[in-house]
XYZ file of N, CA and C in Angstrom:
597
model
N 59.772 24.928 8.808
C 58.526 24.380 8.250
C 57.403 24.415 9.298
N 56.023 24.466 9.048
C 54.935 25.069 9.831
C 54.518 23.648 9.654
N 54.223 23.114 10.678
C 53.158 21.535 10.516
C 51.887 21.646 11.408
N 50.907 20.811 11.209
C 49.836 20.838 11.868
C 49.658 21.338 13.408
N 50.303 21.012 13.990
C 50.200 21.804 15.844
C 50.617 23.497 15.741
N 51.183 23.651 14.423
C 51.289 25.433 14.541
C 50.260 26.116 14.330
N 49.294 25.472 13.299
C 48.079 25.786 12.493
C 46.941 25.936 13.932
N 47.196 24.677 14.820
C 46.569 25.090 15.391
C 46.239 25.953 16.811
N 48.134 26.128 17.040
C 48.438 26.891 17.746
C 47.822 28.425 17.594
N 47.971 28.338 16.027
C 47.094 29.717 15.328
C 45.654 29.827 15.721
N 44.707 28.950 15.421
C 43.895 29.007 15.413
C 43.257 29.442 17.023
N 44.126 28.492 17.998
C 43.843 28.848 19.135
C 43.735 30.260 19.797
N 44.902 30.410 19.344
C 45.304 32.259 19.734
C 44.667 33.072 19.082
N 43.959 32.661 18.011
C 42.931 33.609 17.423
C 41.665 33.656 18.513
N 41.044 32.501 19.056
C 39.883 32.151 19.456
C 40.228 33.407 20.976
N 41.465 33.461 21.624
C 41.778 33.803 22.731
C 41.773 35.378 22.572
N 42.474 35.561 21.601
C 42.325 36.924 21.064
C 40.783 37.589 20.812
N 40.238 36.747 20.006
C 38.656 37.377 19.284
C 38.011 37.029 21.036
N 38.715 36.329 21.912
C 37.694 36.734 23.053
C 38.057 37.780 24.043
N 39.096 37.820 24.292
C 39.446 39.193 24.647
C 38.909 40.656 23.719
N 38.967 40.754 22.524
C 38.410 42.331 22.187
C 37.040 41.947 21.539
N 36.139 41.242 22.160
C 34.846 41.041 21.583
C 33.868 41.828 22.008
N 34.312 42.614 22.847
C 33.553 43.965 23.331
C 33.859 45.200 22.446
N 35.137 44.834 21.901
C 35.701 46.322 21.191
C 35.197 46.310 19.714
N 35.146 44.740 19.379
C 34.558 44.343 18.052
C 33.308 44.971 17.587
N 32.649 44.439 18.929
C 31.200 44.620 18.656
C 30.953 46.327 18.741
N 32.037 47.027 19.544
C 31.762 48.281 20.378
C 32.057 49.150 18.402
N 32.825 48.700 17.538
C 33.105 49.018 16.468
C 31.993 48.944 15.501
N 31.000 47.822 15.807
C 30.215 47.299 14.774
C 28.978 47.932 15.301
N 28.791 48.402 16.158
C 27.362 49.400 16.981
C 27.356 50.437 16.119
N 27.858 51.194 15.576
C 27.698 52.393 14.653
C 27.376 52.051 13.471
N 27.951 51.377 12.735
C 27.885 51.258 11.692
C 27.541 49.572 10.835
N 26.944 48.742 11.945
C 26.845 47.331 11.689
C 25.674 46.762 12.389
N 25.407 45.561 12.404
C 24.424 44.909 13.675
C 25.002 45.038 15.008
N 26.139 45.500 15.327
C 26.263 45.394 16.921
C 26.725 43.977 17.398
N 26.755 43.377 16.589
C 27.039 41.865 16.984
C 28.383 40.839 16.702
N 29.273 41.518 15.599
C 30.579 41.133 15.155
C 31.653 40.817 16.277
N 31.489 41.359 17.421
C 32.555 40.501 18.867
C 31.603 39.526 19.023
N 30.619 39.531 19.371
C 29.523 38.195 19.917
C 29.728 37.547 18.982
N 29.623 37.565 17.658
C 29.391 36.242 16.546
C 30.594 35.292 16.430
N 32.149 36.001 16.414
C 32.746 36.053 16.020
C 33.760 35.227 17.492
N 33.385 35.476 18.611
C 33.655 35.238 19.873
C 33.343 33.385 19.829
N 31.608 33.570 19.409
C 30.951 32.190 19.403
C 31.745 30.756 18.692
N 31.894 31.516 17.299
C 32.363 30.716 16.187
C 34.062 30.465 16.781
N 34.750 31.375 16.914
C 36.040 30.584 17.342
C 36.439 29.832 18.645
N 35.423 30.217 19.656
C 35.532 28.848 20.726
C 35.195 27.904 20.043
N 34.317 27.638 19.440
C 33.843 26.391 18.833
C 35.089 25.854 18.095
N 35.551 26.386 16.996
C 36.947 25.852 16.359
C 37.980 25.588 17.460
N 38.031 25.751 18.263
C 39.062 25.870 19.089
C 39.087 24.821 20.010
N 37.655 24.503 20.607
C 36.838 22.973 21.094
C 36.994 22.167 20.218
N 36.749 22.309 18.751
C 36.098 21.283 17.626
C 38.051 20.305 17.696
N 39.021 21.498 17.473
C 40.566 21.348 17.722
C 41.146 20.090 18.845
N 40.485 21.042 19.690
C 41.438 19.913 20.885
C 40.612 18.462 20.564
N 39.152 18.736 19.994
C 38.859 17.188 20.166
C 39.359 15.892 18.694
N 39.077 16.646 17.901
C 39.738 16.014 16.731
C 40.816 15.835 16.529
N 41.792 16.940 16.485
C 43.312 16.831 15.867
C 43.657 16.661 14.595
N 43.189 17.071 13.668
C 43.710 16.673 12.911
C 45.377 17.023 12.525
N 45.234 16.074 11.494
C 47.185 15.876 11.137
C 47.784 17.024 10.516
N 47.453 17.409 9.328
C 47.965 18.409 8.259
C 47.332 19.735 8.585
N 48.243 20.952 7.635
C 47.971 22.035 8.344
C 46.672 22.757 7.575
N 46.355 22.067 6.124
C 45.861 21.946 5.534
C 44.008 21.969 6.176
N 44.311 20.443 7.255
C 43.115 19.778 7.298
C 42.561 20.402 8.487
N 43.130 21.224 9.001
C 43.399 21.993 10.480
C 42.391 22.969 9.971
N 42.990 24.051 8.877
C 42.433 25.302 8.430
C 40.496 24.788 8.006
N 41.146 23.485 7.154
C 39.423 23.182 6.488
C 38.293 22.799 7.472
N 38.700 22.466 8.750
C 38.095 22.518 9.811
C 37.292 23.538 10.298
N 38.610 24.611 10.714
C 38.164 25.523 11.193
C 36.997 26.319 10.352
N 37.303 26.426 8.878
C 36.829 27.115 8.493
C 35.211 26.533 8.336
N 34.830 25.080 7.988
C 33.502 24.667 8.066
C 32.547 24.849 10.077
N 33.674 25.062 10.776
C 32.962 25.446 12.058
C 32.502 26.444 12.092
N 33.633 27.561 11.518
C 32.771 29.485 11.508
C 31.520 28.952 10.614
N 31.483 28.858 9.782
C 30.522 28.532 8.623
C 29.459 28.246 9.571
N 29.446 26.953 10.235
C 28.046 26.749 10.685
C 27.515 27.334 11.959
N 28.546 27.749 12.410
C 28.760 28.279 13.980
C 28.079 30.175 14.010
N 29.063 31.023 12.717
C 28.844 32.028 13.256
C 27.844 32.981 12.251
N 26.505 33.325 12.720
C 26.119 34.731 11.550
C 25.986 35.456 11.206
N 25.551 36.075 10.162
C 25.573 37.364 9.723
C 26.285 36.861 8.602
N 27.402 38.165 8.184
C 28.441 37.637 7.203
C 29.620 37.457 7.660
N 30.098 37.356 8.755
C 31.218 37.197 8.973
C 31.702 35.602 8.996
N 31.089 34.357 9.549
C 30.645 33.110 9.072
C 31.331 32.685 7.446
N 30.468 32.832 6.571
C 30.952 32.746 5.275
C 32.133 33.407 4.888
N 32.489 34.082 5.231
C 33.611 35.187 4.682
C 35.028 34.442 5.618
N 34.765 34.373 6.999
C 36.204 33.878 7.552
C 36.153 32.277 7.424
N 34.513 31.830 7.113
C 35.019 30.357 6.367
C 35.863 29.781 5.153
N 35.236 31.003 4.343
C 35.814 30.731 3.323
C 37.427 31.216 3.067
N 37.653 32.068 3.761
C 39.193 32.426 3.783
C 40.042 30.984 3.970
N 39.177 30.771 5.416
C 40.186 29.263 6.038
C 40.181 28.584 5.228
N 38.820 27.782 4.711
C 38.832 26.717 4.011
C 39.293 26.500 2.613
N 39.478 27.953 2.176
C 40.233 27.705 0.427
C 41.706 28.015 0.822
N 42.372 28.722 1.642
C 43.455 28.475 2.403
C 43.992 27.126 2.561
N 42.950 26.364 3.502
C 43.277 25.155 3.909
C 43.622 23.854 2.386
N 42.500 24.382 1.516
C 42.425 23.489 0.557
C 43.792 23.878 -0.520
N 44.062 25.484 -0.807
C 45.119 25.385 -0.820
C 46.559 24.449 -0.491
N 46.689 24.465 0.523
C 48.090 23.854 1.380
C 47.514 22.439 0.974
N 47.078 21.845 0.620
C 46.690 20.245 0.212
C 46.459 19.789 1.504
N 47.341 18.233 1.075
C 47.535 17.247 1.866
C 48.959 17.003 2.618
N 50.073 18.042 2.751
C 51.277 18.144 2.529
C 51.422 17.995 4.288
N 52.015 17.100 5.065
C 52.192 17.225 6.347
C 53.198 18.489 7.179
N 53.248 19.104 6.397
C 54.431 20.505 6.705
C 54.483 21.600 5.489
N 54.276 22.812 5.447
C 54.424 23.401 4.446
C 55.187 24.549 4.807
N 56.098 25.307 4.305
C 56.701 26.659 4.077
C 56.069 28.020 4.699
N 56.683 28.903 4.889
C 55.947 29.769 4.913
C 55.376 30.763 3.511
N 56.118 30.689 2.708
C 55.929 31.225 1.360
C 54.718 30.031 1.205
N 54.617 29.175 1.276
C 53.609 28.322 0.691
C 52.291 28.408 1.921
N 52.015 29.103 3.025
C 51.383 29.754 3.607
C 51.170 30.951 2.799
N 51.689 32.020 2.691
C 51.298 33.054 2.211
C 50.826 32.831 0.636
N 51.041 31.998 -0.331
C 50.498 31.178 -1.334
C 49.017 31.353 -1.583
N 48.709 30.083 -0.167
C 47.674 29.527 0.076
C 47.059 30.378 0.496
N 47.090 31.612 1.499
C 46.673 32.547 2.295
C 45.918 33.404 0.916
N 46.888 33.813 -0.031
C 46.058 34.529 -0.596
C 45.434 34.067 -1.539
N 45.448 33.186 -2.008
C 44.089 32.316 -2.680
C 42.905 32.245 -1.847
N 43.315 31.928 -0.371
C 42.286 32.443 0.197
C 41.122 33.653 0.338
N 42.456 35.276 0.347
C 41.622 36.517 0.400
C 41.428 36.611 -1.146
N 41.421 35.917 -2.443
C 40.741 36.366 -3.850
C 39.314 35.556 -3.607
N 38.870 34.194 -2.847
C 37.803 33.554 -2.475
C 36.721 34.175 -1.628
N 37.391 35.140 -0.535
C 36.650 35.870 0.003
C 36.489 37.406 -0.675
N 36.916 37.870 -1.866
C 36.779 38.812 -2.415
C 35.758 38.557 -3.622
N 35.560 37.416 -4.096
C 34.462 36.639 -4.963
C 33.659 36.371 -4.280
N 33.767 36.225 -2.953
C 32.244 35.909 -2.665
C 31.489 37.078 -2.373
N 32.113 38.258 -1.878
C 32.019 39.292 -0.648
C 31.626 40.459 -2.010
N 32.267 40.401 -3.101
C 32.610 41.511 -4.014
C 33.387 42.680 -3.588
N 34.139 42.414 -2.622
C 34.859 43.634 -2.379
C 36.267 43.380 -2.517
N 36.673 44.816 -2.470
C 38.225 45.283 -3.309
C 38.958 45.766 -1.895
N 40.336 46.222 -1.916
C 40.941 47.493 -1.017
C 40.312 48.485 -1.698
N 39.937 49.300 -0.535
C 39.741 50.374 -0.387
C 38.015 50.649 0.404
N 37.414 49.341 -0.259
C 35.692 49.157 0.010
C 35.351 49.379 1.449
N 36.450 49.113 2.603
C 36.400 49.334 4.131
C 35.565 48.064 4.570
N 36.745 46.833 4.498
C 36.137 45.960 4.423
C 37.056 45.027 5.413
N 37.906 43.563 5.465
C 38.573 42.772 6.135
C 39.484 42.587 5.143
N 39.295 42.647 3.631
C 40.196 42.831 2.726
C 41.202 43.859 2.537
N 41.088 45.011 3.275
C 41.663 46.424 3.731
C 42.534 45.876 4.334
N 42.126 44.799 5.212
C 43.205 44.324 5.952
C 44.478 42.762 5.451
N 43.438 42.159 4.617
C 44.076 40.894 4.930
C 45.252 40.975 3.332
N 44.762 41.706 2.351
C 45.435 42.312 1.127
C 46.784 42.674 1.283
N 47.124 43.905 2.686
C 48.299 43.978 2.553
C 49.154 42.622 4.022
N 48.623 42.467 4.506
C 48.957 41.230 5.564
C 49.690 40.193 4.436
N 49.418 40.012 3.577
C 49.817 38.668 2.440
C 50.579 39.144 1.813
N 50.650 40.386 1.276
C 51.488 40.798 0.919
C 53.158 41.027 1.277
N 52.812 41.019 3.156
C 54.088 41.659 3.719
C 54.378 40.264 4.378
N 53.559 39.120 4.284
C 54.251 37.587 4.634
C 55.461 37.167 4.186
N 55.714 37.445 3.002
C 56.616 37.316 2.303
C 58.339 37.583 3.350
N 58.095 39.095 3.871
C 58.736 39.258 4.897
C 59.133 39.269 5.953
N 57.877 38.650 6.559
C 58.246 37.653 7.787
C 56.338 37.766 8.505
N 55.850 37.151 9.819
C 54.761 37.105 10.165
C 54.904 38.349 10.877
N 56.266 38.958 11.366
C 55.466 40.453 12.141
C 55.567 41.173 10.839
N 55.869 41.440 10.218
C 55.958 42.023 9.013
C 54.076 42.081 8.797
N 53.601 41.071 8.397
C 52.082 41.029 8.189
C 51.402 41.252 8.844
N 52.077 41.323 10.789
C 51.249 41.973 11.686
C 50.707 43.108 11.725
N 51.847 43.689 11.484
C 51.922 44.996 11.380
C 51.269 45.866 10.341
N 51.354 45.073 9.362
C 50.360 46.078 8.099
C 49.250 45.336 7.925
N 48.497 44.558 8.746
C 47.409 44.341 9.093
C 46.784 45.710 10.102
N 47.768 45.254 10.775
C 47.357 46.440 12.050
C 46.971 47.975 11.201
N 48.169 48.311 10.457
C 47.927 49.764 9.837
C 46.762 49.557 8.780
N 47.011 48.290 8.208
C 45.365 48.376 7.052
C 43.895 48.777 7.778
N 43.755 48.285 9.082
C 42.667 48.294 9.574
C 41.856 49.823 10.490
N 43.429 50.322 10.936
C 43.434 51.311 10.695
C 42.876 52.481 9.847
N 43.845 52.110 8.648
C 43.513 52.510 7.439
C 41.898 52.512 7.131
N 41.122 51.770 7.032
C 39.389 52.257 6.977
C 38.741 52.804 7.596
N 39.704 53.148 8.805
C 38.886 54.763 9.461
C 38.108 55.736 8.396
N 38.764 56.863 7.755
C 38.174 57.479 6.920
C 37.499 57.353 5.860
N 37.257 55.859 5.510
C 37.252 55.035 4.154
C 35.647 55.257 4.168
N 34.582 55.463 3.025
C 33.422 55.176 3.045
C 33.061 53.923 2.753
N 32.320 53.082 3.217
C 31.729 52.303 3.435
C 31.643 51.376 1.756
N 32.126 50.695 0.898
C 31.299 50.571 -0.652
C 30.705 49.077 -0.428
N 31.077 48.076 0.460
C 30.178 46.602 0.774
C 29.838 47.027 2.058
N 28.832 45.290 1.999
C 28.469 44.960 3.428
C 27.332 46.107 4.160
N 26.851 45.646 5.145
C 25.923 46.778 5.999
C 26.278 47.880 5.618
N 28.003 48.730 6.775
C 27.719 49.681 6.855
C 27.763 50.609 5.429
N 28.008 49.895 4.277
C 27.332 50.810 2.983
C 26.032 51.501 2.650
N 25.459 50.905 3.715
C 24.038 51.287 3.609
C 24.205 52.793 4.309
N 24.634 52.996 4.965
C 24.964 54.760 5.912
C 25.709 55.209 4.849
N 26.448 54.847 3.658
C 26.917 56.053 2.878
C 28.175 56.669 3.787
N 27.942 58.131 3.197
C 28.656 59.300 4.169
C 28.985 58.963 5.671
N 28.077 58.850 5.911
C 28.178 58.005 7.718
C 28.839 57.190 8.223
N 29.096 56.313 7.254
C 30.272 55.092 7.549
C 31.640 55.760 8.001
N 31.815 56.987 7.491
C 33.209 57.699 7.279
C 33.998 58.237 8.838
N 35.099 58.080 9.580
C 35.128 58.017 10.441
C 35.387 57.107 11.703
N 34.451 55.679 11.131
C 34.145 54.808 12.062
C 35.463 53.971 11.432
N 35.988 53.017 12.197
C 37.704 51.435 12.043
C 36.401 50.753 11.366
N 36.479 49.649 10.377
C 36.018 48.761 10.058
C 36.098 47.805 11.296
N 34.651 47.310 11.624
C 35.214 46.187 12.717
C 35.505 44.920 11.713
N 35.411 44.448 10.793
C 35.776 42.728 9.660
C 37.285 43.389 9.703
N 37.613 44.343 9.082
C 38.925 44.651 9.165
C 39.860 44.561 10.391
N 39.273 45.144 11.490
C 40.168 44.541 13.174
C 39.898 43.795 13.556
N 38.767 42.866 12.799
C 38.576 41.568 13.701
C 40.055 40.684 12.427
N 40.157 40.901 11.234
C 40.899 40.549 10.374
C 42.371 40.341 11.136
N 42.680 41.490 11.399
C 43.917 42.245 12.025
C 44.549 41.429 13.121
N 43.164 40.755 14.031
C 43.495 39.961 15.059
C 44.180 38.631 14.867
N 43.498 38.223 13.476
C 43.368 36.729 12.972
C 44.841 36.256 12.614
N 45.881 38.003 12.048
C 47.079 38.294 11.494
C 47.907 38.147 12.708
N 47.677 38.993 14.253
C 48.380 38.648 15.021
C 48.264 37.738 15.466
N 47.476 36.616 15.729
C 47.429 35.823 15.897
C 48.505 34.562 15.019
N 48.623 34.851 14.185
C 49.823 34.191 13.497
C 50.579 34.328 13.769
N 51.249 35.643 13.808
C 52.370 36.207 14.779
C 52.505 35.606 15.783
N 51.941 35.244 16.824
C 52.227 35.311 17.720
C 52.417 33.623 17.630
N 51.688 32.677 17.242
C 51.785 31.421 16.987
C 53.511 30.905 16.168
N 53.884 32.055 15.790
C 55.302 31.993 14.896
C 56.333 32.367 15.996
N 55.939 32.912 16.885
C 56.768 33.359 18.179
C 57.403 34.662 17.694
N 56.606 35.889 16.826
C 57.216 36.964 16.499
C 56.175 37.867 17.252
């Protein structure tokens, strides 16, 4: 069972992670974006990660709804709304339950990526963070490296993909070529679980 100090074991190792490749993020998002997706994205999860050690909260639930109202106010552009809203309908998902499953993670997880696909309008295939986080939930089921891993290959995967949301839709043809950076910044968010699961 996953209880509140794993959630935020997660969360942490995300913040550590998105600061380590926030050069590669951004170095992804220079072609085909504002240039700014490691910087934004860098900002917003120290902050969750500060907001963490000082609060605590109990449930794993109340952990996620945290985090996710900090990106929200913390980080912009679109990445802000989009990884808020993942967390926080995630979080609201898992209730009030002081321990939950991992099937009841991956549950909650993807109620999460249909919230960020309503807000965002994007599908698989659009070359988006949903490229990534679609099959990640999918392969939870089979364990957290399991979801690492086809995170990793989803994000991948929008290399050749044209662009259909978000900025780089606006380049069309041009998009084609370039990793989605929402998708490897996605990818990170996945190992980061992993690694919080000790896989």
């Amino acid at each position: 069972m996953l209880d509140a100090d794993f959630f935020r074991r997660w969360m942490t190792a995300t913040a550590a992670s998105v600061d380590r490749e926030a050069e590669r993020l951004t170095a992804l998002d220079s072609p085909i974006g504002d240039a700014d997706h490691g910087s934004n994205l860098q900002r917003g999860f120290a902050e969750v990660a500060t907001t963490l050690e000082k609060e605590a909260p109990d449930t794993p639930g109340a952990v996620l709804t945290l985090a996710g109202r900090r990106l929200i106010s913390t980080v912009g552009g679109a990445s802000g709304p989009l990884y808020g809203t993942l967390l926080r309908r995630t979080g609201k998902a898992l209730g009030d339950a002081g321990e939950v499953s991992a099937e009841q993670l991956a549950e909650a997880l993807r109620a999460g990526v249909e919230a960020v696909m309503t807000l965002g309008g994007a599908a698989p295939g659009d070359k988006t963070m949903i490229d990534t986080l679609v099959p990640a939930v999918d392969a939870l089921g089979t364990g957290f490296a399991a979801a690492r891993t086809a995170a990793e290959q989803g994000a991948l995967a929008t290399t050749p993909l044209q662009a259909r949301k978000g900025r780089a839709s606006y380049l069309g043809e041009r998009s084609i070529g370039h990793q989605d950076p929402g998708a490897t910044s996605a990818a990170l968010l996945i190992a980061a679980l992993a690694e919080a699961a000790g896989e």
